[in-house]
Coordinates of C-alpha atoms in Angstrom, one line a residue:
M25 CA 134.6 111.0 135.1
T26 CA 131.2 109.6 134.1
S27 CA 130.1 107.9 137.3
H28 CA 127.6 110.7 138.1
F29 CA 125.6 110.0 134.9
R30 CA 122.3 108.3 135.6
H31 CA 121.3 105.6 133.0
D32 CA 117.7 105.2 134.3
A33 CA 116.4 108.6 135.0
E34 CA 112.6 109.3 134.6
L35 CA 112.8 111.9 131.8
P36 CA 109.8 113.6 130.3
E37 CA 108.3 112.4 127.1
P38 CA 110.0 113.8 123.9
P39 CA 109.2 117.4 123.2
L40 CA 106.0 118.7 121.7
S41 CA 105.8 119.7 118.1
P42 CA 104.7 123.3 117.3
E43 CA 101.2 121.8 116.8
G44 CA 101.2 120.9 120.5
H45 CA 101.0 117.1 119.7
Q46 CA 103.2 114.8 121.7
Q47 CA 105.1 112.8 119.1
G48 CA 107.3 110.2 120.7
C49 CA 109.5 108.5 118.2
G50 CA 107.1 105.8 116.9
C51 CA 110.0 104.5 114.8
F52 CA 111.0 102.5 117.9
L53 CA 108.0 102.7 120.2
H54 CA 105.1 102.3 117.8
R55 CA 103.7 105.6 118.8
R56 CA 103.3 108.8 116.9
R57 CA 106.6 110.0 115.5
L58 CA 108.5 112.5 117.5
F59 CA 109.0 116.1 116.2
T60 CA 111.9 114.5 114.3
G61 CA 112.9 117.0 112.0
A62 CA 112.0 118.6 108.8
L63 CA 113.4 121.3 106.8
A64 CA 113.8 122.1 103.2
A65 CA 114.3 118.8 101.6
G66 CA 116.6 118.3 98.6
A67 CA 114.3 119.7 96.0
G68 CA 117.1 119.7 93.4
L69 CA 117.9 116.1 94.3
A70 CA 114.3 114.9 94.0
A71 CA 114.0 116.6 90.6
M72 CA 117.1 114.8 89.2
P73 CA 116.5 111.9 86.8
A74 CA 117.0 108.5 88.4
W75 CA 120.1 107.7 86.3
A76 CA 121.9 110.9 87.5
R77 CA 122.9 109.5 90.9
E78 CA 123.7 106.2 92.6
G79 CA 121.6 105.3 95.6
V80 CA 118.0 105.1 96.7
E81 CA 115.1 106.9 95.0
V82 CA 112.4 108.7 96.9
G83 CA 109.6 111.0 95.9
K84 CA 109.6 114.8 95.7
E85 CA 108.9 116.9 98.8
S86 CA 105.3 117.5 99.8
Q87 CA 103.7 120.8 98.8
F88 CA 102.2 121.0 102.2
S89 CA 105.6 121.8 103.7
K90 CA 105.3 125.2 102.0
F91 CA 102.7 126.2 104.5
V92 CA 105.2 126.3 107.4
S93 CA 108.4 128.3 107.7
A94 CA 111.6 126.2 108.0
D95 CA 113.2 129.0 110.0
Q96 CA 110.4 128.9 112.6
I97 CA 110.6 125.2 112.9
E98 CA 114.4 125.3 113.4
G99 CA 114.0 128.0 116.1
A100 CA 111.3 126.0 117.9
A101 CA 113.4 122.9 117.8
Q102 CA 116.5 124.7 119.1
S103 CA 114.5 125.9 122.1
Q104 CA 112.9 122.5 122.8
Y105 CA 116.2 120.7 122.5
A106 CA 117.9 123.2 124.9
A107 CA 115.0 122.7 127.4
M108 CA 115.3 118.9 127.2
K109 CA 119.0 119.1 127.8
Q110 CA 118.5 121.3 130.8
Q111 CA 115.9 119.0 132.3
A112 CA 118.1 116.0 131.8
A113 CA 121.1 117.8 133.3
E114 CA 119.1 118.7 136.4
K115 CA 118.4 114.9 136.9
K116 CA 122.1 114.1 136.1
A117 CA 120.8 112.3 133.0
L118 CA 122.7 114.2 130.4
A119 CA 125.8 112.3 129.6
P120 CA 129.1 114.3 129.8
D121 CA 131.3 114.8 126.7
N122 CA 133.8 112.2 127.9
H123 CA 131.2 109.4 128.3
P124 CA 132.2 106.5 126.1
Q125 CA 128.8 106.3 124.4
V126 CA 128.8 110.0 123.7
I127 CA 132.2 109.7 122.1
R128 CA 130.9 106.8 120.1
L129 CA 127.7 108.6 118.9
R130 CA 129.6 111.7 117.9
A131 CA 132.2 109.6 116.0
I132 CA 129.5 107.9 114.0
A133 CA 127.7 111.2 113.4
S134 CA 130.9 112.8 112.2
R135 CA 130.9 110.3 109.4
I136 CA 127.3 110.6 108.4
I137 CA 126.9 114.4 108.5
P138 CA 129.2 115.2 105.5
F139 CA 126.7 113.4 103.3
T140 CA 123.6 115.2 104.5
D141 CA 123.7 118.4 102.4
E142 CA 123.1 116.4 99.2
W143 CA 119.7 115.7 100.6
N144 CA 119.1 119.1 102.1
P145 CA 121.4 122.1 101.3
R146 CA 120.4 123.8 104.5
A147 CA 122.2 121.0 106.4
K148 CA 125.5 122.7 105.7
S149 CA 124.6 125.6 108.0
W150 CA 123.0 123.5 110.8
K151 CA 124.7 123.6 114.2
W152 CA 124.7 119.9 114.7
E153 CA 124.5 118.5 118.3
I154 CA 124.6 114.9 119.4
N155 CA 123.8 114.0 123.0
L156 CA 123.0 111.0 125.1
L157 CA 120.0 111.0 127.6
G158 CA 120.1 108.7 130.6
S159 CA 116.8 106.9 130.2
Q160 CA 115.8 103.3 129.6
Q161 CA 113.5 104.4 126.8
I162 CA 114.2 102.7 123.5
N163 CA 114.3 105.9 121.5
A164 CA 116.3 108.3 119.4
F165 CA 115.5 111.4 117.4
C166 CA 116.8 114.2 115.3
M167 CA 115.1 117.6 115.4
P168 CA 115.3 120.3 112.8
G169 CA 118.6 121.9 112.5
G170 CA 120.5 118.7 113.3
K171 CA 119.7 118.3 117.0
I172 CA 120.2 114.6 117.7
A173 CA 119.7 112.6 120.9
F174 CA 119.9 109.0 121.7
Y175 CA 118.4 107.4 124.9
Y176 CA 120.7 105.1 126.8
G177 CA 118.1 102.4 126.7
I178 CA 118.2 101.9 122.9
L179 CA 122.0 101.3 123.1
Q180 CA 122.0 99.1 126.2
Q181 CA 118.7 97.1 125.8
L182 CA 119.2 96.3 122.1
Q183 CA 123.0 96.0 122.3
L184 CA 123.4 98.0 119.1
T185 CA 126.5 97.6 117.0
D186 CA 128.1 100.6 115.4
D187 CA 126.5 99.6 112.1
E188 CA 123.1 99.4 113.7
V189 CA 123.6 102.7 115.5
A190 CA 124.4 104.3 112.1
M191 CA 121.2 102.9 110.7
V192 CA 119.2 104.4 113.5
M193 CA 121.0 107.7 113.3
G194 CA 120.7 107.8 109.5
H195 CA 117.0 107.1 109.8
E196 CA 116.4 109.9 112.3
V197 CA 118.6 112.4 110.3
A198 CA 116.6 111.5 107.2
H199 CA 113.4 112.6 108.9
A200 CA 115.0 116.0 109.3
L201 CA 116.5 116.2 105.8
R202 CA 113.2 115.2 104.2
E203 CA 111.1 117.8 106.1
H204 CA 108.6 115.2 107.4
A205 CA 107.5 117.2 110.4
R206 CA 107.1 120.2 108.3
E207 CA 104.9 118.3 105.9
R208 CA 102.9 117.0 108.8
M209 CA 102.3 120.4 110.2
G210 CA 101.5 121.9 106.8
K211 CA 99.0 119.1 106.2
T212 CA 97.4 119.7 109.6
L213 CA 97.1 123.4 108.9
A214 CA 95.4 122.7 105.6
T215 CA 93.1 120.2 107.1
R216 CA 92.1 122.5 109.9
G217 CA 91.4 125.2 107.5
A218 CA 89.1 123.0 105.4
I219 CA 87.3 121.8 108.6
E220 CA 86.7 125.3 109.8
L221 CA 85.4 126.3 106.4
G222 CA 83.1 123.3 106.2
A223 CA 81.8 123.9 109.7
A224 CA 81.0 127.5 108.8
I225 CA 79.2 126.6 105.5
F226 CA 77.2 123.7 106.7
G227 CA 76.6 124.7 110.3
L228 CA 78.3 121.7 111.8
G229 CA 78.3 121.4 115.5
N230 CA 80.9 119.9 117.8
A231 CA 80.0 116.4 116.7
G232 CA 80.5 117.2 113.1
R233 CA 83.8 118.9 113.7
M234 CA 85.0 115.9 115.8
A235 CA 84.1 113.5 113.0
A236 CA 86.0 115.7 110.5
D237 CA 89.0 115.8 112.9
M238 CA 89.0 112.0 113.1
G239 CA 88.9 111.9 109.3
G240 CA 92.0 114.2 109.2
Q241 CA 93.8 111.9 111.5
L242 CA 93.1 108.9 109.4
L243 CA 94.6 110.7 106.4
T244 CA 97.9 111.0 108.4
L245 CA 98.2 107.2 109.0
K246 CA 99.3 106.3 105.5
F247 CA 101.3 109.5 105.4
G248 CA 103.2 108.4 108.5
R249 CA 104.0 105.0 107.1
E250 CA 105.4 106.6 103.9
D251 CA 107.5 108.9 106.1
E252 CA 109.0 106.0 107.9
S253 CA 109.7 104.0 104.8
E254 CA 111.4 107.0 103.1
A255 CA 113.5 107.6 106.2
D256 CA 114.6 103.9 106.2
L257 CA 115.8 104.2 102.6
V258 CA 117.5 107.6 103.0
G259 CA 119.0 106.5 106.3
M260 CA 120.4 103.3 104.6
E261 CA 122.2 105.4 102.0
L262 CA 123.6 107.8 104.5
A263 CA 125.0 104.9 106.6
A264 CA 126.4 103.2 103.6
R265 CA 128.2 106.3 102.3
A266 CA 129.6 106.8 105.8
G267 CA 131.2 103.3 105.7
Y268 CA 128.6 101.4 107.8
N269 CA 127.1 98.1 106.6
P270 CA 123.5 98.8 105.4
R271 CA 122.7 95.1 106.0
A272 CA 122.6 96.0 109.7
G273 CA 119.1 97.3 109.0
V274 CA 117.9 93.7 109.0
S275 CA 119.5 92.8 112.4
L276 CA 118.3 96.2 113.8
W277 CA 114.7 95.6 113.0
N278 CA 114.8 92.0 114.2
K279 CA 116.0 93.4 117.6
M280 CA 113.3 96.0 117.4
G281 CA 110.7 93.3 116.9
Q282 CA 111.9 91.4 119.8
A283 CA 111.8 94.5 122.0
S284 CA 108.3 95.5 120.9
K285 CA 106.2 92.4 121.3
G286 CA 102.5 93.2 121.6
A287 CA 102.8 96.2 119.3
P288 CA 99.6 97.1 117.4
P289 CA 99.0 95.5 114.0
Q290 CA 100.3 97.3 111.0
F291 CA 97.0 98.7 109.8
L292 CA 96.5 100.5 113.2
S293 CA 100.0 101.9 113.3
T294 CA 101.5 104.9 111.6
H295 CA 104.6 102.8 110.9
P296 CA 105.4 99.7 108.8
S297 CA 105.6 96.5 110.7
G298 CA 109.0 94.9 111.4
P299 CA 108.7 92.2 108.7
T300 CA 107.6 94.8 106.1
R301 CA 110.6 97.0 107.0
I302 CA 113.0 94.2 106.7
R303 CA 111.6 93.1 103.3
D304 CA 111.9 96.7 102.0
I305 CA 115.4 97.0 103.3
E306 CA 116.5 93.8 101.7
M307 CA 115.0 94.9 98.4
A308 CA 116.8 98.2 98.5
L309 CA 120.2 96.8 99.5
P310 CA 121.5 96.4 95.9
K311 CA 121.1 100.2 95.5
V312 CA 123.5 101.0 98.3
E313 CA 125.9 98.0 98.5
G314 CA 128.2 99.6 95.9
L315 CA 128.4 102.8 97.9
Y316 CA 129.3 100.8 101.0
A317 CA 131.9 98.7 99.2
R318 CA 133.7 101.8 98.1
A319 CA 133.3 103.9 101.2
P320 CA 136.2 104.3 103.6
K321 CA 135.5 102.2 106.7
P322 CA 135.7 103.5 110.3
E323 CA 139.2 103.1 111.8
Q324 CA 137.8 102.7 115.2
R325 CA 134.9 100.5 116.4
F326 CA 133.1 100.8 119.6
E327 CA 131.2 98.5 122.0
P328 CA 127.7 99.0 123.2
P329 CA 127.1 99.6 127.0
K330 CA 127.2 96.5 129.2
A331 CA 123.8 94.7 129.2
A332 CA 121.7 95.5 132.2
S333 CA 122.4 92.2 134.0
A334 CA 126.1 92.4 133.3
A335 CA 126.3 96.0 134.5
A336 CA 124.5 95.0 137.7
K337 CA 127.0 92.3 138.4
G338 CA 129.9 94.6 137.5

């Protein structure tokens, strides 16, 4: 039975990164990205010539990731994920295994996961988890080590199709595979080291240190947008290989745009604007449409939760 599962619990914000920053999944809420994952990216894949594989092309992994241990990040993520599950369970906001949307999410994940190790060899040994949190937040994430969670709100409010869910999931998993959080933490460590050294040499006071910190934050803005664009591309390929239509990225971001009216302009955000994302997705479609055409398609399709108004009537 799933009647005890609360769809609208007041859950805490997504977990803190090891840096102590709250990083809600700006992919969907136009805030700083959640501690979405990040481990050894597919270095071998990035080094391969473009003609050696079919699919999207992304850059090599950042050297800043070398400053942070993947094992430590995975351990921290596992602890944070377990704590979040416990908090949700205490509020009856952790969906049980037999919930229709949990079954749906795990079925989609089971098709995507087999293609992850090409992007990150460590993914083969990850203990993947996929859970549903009963909150109306429009959010989803994947932590290091394959710890995935969707919020009920993103499924219900946006009425996501399976193809759109696969695009969201592929995007979040891509953040983990491409070690984006690890890069971010490594860059922060390097920046802080430079700031402390500069303060010591030049005798800067608190005002000087604050200005330097602000400069470091500005450096991360473009970096964040690149992360999101890369995750869009890798996520598209994962979804296509899993048999889900990559064109769903267009309808997904149209829905996101409708749900996030009043969002900050692109130059003030760490993430590309909706129209920019849609344009980039459309440009990349030819690279993954062949993969989708040849991929076995899901034998079973699922429906999203009833819309809030319909659920209230029912």
